[in-house]
PDB file of C-alpha atoms in Angstrom:
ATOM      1  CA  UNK A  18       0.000   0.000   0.000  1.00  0.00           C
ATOM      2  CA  UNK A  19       1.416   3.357  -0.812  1.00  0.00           C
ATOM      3  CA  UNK A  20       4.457   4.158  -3.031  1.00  0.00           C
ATOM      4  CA  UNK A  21       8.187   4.995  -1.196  1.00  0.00           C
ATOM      5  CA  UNK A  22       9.240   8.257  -2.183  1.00  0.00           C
ATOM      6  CA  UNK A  23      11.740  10.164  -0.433  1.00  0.00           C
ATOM      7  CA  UNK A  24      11.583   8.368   2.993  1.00  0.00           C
ATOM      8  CA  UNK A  25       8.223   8.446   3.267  1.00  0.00           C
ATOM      9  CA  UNK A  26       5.110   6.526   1.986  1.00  0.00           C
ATOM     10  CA  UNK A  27       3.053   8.595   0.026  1.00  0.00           C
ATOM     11  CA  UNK A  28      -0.371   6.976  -0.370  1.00  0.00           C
ATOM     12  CA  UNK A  29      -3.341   7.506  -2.872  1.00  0.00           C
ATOM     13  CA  UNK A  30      -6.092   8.943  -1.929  1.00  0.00           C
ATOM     14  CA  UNK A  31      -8.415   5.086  -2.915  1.00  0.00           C
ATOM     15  CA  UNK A  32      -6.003   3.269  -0.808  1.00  0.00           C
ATOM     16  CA  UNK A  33      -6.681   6.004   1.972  1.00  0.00           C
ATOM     17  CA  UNK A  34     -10.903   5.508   1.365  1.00  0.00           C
ATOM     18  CA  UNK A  35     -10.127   1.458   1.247  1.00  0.00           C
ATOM     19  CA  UNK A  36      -8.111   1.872   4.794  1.00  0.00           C
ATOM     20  CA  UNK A  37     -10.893   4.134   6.342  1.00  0.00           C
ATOM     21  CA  UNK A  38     -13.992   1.613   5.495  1.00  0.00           C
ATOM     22  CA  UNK A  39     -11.619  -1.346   7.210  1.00  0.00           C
ATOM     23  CA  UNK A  40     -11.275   0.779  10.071  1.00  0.00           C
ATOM     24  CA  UNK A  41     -14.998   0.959  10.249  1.00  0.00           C
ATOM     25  CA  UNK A  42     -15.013  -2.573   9.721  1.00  0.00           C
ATOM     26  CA  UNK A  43     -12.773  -3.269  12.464  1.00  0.00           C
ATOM     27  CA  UNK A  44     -14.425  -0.744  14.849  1.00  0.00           C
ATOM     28  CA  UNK A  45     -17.430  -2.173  14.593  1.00  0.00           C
ATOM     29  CA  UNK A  46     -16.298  -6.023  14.856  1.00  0.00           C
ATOM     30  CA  UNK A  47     -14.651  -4.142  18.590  1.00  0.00           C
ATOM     31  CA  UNK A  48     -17.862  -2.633  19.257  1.00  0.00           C
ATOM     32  CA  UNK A  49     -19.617  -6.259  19.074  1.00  0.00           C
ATOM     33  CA  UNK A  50     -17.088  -7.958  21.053  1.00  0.00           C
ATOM     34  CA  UNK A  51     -17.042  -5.507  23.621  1.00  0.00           C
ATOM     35  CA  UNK A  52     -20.756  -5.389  24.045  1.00  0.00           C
ATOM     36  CA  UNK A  53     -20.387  -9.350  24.372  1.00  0.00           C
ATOM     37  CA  UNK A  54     -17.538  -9.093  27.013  1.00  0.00           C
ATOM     38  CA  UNK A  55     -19.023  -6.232  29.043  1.00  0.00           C
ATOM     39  CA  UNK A  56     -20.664  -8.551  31.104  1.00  0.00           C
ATOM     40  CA  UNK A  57     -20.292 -12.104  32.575  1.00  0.00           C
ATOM     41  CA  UNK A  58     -21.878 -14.176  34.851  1.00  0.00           C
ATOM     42  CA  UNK A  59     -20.193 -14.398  38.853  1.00  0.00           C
ATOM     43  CA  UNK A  60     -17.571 -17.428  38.597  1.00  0.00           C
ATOM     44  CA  UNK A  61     -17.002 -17.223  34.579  1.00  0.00           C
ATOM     45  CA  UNK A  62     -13.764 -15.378  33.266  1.00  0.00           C
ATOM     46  CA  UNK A  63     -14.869 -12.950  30.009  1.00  0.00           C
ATOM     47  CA  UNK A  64     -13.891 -14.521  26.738  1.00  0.00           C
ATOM     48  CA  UNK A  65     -12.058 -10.982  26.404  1.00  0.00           C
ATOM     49  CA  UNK A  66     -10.997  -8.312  28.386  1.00  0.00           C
ATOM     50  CA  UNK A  67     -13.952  -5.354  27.491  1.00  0.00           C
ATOM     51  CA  UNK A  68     -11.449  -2.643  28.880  1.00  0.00           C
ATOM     52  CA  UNK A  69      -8.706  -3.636  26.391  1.00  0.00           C
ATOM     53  CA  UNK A  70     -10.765  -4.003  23.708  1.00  0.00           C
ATOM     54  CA  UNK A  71     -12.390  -0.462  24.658  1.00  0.00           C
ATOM     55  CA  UNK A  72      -8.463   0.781  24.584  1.00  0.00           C
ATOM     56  CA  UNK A  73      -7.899  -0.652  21.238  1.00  0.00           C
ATOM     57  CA  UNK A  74     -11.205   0.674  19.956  1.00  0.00           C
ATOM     58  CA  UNK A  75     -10.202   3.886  20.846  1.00  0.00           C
ATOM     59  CA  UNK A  76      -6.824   4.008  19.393  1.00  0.00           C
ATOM     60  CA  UNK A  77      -8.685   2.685  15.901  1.00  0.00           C
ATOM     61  CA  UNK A  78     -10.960   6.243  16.124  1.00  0.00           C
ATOM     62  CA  UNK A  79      -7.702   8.227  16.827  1.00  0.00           C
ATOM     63  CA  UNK A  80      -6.208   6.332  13.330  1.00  0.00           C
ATOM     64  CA  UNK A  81      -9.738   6.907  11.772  1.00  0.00           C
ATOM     65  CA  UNK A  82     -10.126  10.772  12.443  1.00  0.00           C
ATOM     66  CA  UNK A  83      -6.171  11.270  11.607  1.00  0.00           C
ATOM     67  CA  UNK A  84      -7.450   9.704   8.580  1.00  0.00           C
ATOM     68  CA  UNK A  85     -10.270  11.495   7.393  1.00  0.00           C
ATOM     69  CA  UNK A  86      -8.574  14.878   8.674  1.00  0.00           C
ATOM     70  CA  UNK A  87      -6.115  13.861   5.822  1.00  0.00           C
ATOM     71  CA  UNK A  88      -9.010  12.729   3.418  1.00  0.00           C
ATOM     72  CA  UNK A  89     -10.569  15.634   4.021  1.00  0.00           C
ATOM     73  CA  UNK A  90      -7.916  18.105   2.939  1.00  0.00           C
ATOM     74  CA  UNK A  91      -7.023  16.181   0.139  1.00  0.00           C
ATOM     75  CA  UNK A  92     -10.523  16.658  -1.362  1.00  0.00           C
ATOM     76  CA  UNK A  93     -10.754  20.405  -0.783  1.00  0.00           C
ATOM     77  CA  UNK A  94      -7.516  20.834  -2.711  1.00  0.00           C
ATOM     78  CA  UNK A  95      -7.923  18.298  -5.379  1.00  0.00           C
ATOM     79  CA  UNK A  96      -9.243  20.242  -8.564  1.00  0.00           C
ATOM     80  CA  UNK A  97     -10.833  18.173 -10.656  1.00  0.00           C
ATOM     81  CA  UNK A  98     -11.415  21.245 -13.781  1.00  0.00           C
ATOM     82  CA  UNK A  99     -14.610  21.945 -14.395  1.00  0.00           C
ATOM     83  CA  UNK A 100     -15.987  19.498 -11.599  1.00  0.00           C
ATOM     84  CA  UNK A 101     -14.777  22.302  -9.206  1.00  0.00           C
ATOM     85  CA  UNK A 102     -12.496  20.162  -6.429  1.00  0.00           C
ATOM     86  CA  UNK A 103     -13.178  16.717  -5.164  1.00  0.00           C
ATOM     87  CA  UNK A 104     -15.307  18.126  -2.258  1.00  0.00           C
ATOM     88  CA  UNK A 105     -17.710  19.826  -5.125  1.00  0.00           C
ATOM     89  CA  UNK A 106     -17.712  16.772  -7.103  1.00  0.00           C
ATOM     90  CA  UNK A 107     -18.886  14.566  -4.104  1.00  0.00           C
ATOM     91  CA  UNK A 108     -21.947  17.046  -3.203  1.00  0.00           C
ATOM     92  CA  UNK A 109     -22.495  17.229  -6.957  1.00  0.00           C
ATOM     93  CA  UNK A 110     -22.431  13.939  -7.031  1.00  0.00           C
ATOM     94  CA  UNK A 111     -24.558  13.298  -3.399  1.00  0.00           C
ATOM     95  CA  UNK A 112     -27.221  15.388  -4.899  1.00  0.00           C
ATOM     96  CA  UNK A 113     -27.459  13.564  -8.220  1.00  0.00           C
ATOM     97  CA  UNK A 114     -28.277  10.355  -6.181  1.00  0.00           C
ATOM     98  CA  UNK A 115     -30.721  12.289  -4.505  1.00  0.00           C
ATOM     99  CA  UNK A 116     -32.431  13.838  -7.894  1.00  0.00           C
ATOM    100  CA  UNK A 117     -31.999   9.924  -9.400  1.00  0.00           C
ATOM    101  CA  UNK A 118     -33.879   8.842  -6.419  1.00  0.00           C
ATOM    102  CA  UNK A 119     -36.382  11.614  -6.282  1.00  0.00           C
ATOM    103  CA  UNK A 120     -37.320  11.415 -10.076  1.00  0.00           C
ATOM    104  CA  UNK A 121     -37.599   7.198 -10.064  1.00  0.00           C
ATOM    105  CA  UNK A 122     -39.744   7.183  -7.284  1.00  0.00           C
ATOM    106  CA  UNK A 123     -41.888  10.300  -8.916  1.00  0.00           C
ATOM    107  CA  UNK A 124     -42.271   8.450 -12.031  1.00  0.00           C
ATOM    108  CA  UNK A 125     -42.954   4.961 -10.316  1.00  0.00           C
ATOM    109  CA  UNK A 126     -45.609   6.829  -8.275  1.00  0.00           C
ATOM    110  CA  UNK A 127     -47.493   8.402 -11.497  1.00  0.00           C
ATOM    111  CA  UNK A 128     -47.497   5.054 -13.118  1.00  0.00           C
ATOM    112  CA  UNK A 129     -48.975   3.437 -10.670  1.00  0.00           C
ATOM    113  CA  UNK A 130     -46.009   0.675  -9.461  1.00  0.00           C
ATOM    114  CA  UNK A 131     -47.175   1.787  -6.040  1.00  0.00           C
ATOM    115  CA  UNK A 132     -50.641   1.093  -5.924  1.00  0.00           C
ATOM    116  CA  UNK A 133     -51.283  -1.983  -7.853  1.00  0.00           C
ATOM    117  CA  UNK A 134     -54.369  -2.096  -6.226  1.00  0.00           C
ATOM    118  CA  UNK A 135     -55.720   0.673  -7.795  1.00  0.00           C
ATOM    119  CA  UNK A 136     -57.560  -0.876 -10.746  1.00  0.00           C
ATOM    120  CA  UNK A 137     -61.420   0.051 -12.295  1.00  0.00           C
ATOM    121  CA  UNK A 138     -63.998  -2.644 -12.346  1.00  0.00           C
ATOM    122  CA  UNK A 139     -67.110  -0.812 -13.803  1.00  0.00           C
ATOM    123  CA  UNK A 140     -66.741   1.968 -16.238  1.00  0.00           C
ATOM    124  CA  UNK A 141     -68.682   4.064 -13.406  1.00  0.00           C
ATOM    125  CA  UNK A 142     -65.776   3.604 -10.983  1.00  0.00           C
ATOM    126  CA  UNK A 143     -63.238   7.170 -10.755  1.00  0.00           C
ATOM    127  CA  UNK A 144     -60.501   6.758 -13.273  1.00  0.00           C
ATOM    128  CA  UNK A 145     -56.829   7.285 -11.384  1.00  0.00           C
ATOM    129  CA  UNK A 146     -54.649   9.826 -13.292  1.00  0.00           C
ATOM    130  CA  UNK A 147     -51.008  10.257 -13.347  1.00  0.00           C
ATOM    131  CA  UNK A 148     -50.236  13.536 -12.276  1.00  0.00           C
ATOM    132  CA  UNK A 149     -47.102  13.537 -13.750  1.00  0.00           C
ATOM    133  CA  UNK A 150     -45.694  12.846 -17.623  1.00  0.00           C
ATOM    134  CA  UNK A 151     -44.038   9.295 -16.283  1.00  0.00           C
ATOM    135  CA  UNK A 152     -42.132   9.063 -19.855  1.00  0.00           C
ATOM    136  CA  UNK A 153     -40.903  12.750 -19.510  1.00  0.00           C
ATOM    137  CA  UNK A 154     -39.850  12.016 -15.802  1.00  0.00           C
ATOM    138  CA  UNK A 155     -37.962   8.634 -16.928  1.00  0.00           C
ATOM    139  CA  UNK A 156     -36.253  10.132 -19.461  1.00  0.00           C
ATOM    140  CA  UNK A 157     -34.944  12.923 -17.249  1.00  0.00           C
ATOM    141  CA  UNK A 158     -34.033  10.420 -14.420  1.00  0.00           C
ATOM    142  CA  UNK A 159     -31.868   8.261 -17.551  1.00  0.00           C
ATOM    143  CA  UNK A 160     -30.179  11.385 -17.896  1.00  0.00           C
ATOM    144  CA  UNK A 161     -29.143  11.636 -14.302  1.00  0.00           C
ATOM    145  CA  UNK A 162     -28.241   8.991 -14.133  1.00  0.00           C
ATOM    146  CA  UNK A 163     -26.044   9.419 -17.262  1.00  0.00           C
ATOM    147  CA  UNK A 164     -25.089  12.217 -15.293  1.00  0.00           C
ATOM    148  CA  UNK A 165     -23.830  10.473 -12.314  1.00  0.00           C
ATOM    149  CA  UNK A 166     -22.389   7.719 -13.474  1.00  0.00           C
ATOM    150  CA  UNK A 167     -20.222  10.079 -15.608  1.00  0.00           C
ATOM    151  CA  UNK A 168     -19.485  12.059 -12.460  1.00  0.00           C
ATOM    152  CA  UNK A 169     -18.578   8.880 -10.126  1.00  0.00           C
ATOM    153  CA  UNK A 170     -15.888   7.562 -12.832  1.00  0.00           C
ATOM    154  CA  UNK A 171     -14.092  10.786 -12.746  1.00  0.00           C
ATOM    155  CA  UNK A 172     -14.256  11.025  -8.769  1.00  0.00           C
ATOM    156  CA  UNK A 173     -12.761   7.269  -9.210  1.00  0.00           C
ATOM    157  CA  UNK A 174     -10.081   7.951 -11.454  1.00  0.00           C
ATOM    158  CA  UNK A 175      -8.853  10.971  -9.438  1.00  0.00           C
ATOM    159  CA  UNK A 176      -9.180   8.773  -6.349  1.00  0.00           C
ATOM    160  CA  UNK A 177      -6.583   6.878  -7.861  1.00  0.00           C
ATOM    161  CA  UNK A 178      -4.599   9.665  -9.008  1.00  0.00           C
ATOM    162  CA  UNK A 179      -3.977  12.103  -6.322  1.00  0.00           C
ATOM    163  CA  UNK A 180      -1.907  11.755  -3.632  1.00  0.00           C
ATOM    164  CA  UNK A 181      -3.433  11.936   0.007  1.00  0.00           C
ATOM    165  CA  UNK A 182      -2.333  15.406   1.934  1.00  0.00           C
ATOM    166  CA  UNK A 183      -0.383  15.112   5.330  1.00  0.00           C
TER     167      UNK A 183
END
């Protein structure tokens, strides 16, 4: 992990994402154990010692918020050109997912995935409408999704191009 230059290890910023999700991992595998070691029966001997494991567990949040300090000011100085830097890119990207979402579930609504129940027996019976243009909506929730799939790949090449700040 991480490339030698100069005496020191200079890491990308992917490998620095990959090593803060294990830490999460890792945290939360110390969180379980310590929740199952926090108490035992009079005469039994814990499986593990909680207060160790609590020690450890915080040491691994120390290592994770050096971390994401580090993450952190790598994105807000990594200019991506006309994505703005990293930091704009991930919001721009954060509220594309949110659009994406927004406009699926719109059209889903309008053609009626949601209510399947919602079906005329007698010509007498109300008629339910779509409110909405659900082939219009599609079409601009494709092209969001366009959109943010275009976006993500250049976030993930410049994760694997820049190099993660001190």
């Amino acid at each position: 992990m991480g490339v030698f230059r100069k005496g020191t290890i200079v890491m990308k910023l992917a490998e620095a994402l990959s090593l803060r999700a294990e830490t999460l991992r890792r945290l939360e595998s110390l969180r379980s154990r310590i929740t199952a070691n926090a108490r035992y029966q009079e005469g039994e001997t814990p499986s593990e010692d909680a207060a160790a494991l609590l020690t450890e567990a915080q040491s691994l949040i120390d290592e994770w918020q050096s971390l994401m300090r580090r993450i952190n000011r790598t994105n807000a100085a990594s200019d991506l050109g006309a994505d703005g830097t990293l930091t704009d890119a991930l919001a721009r990207r954060d509220a594309l997912r949110l659009h994406h979402r927004l406009l699926t579930g719109a059209a889903d609504a309008a053609a009626g995935a949601d209510h399947s129940g919602f079906t005329r027996q007698l010509r007498s019976e109300l008629k339910i409408l779509a409110a909405l243009p659900v082939s219009q909506v599609r079409a601009e929730a494709d092209r969001v999704s366009r959109d943010l799939r275009e976006l993500d790949a250049r976030i993930q090449r410049a994760n694997w191009e820049v190099d993660l700040l001190d």
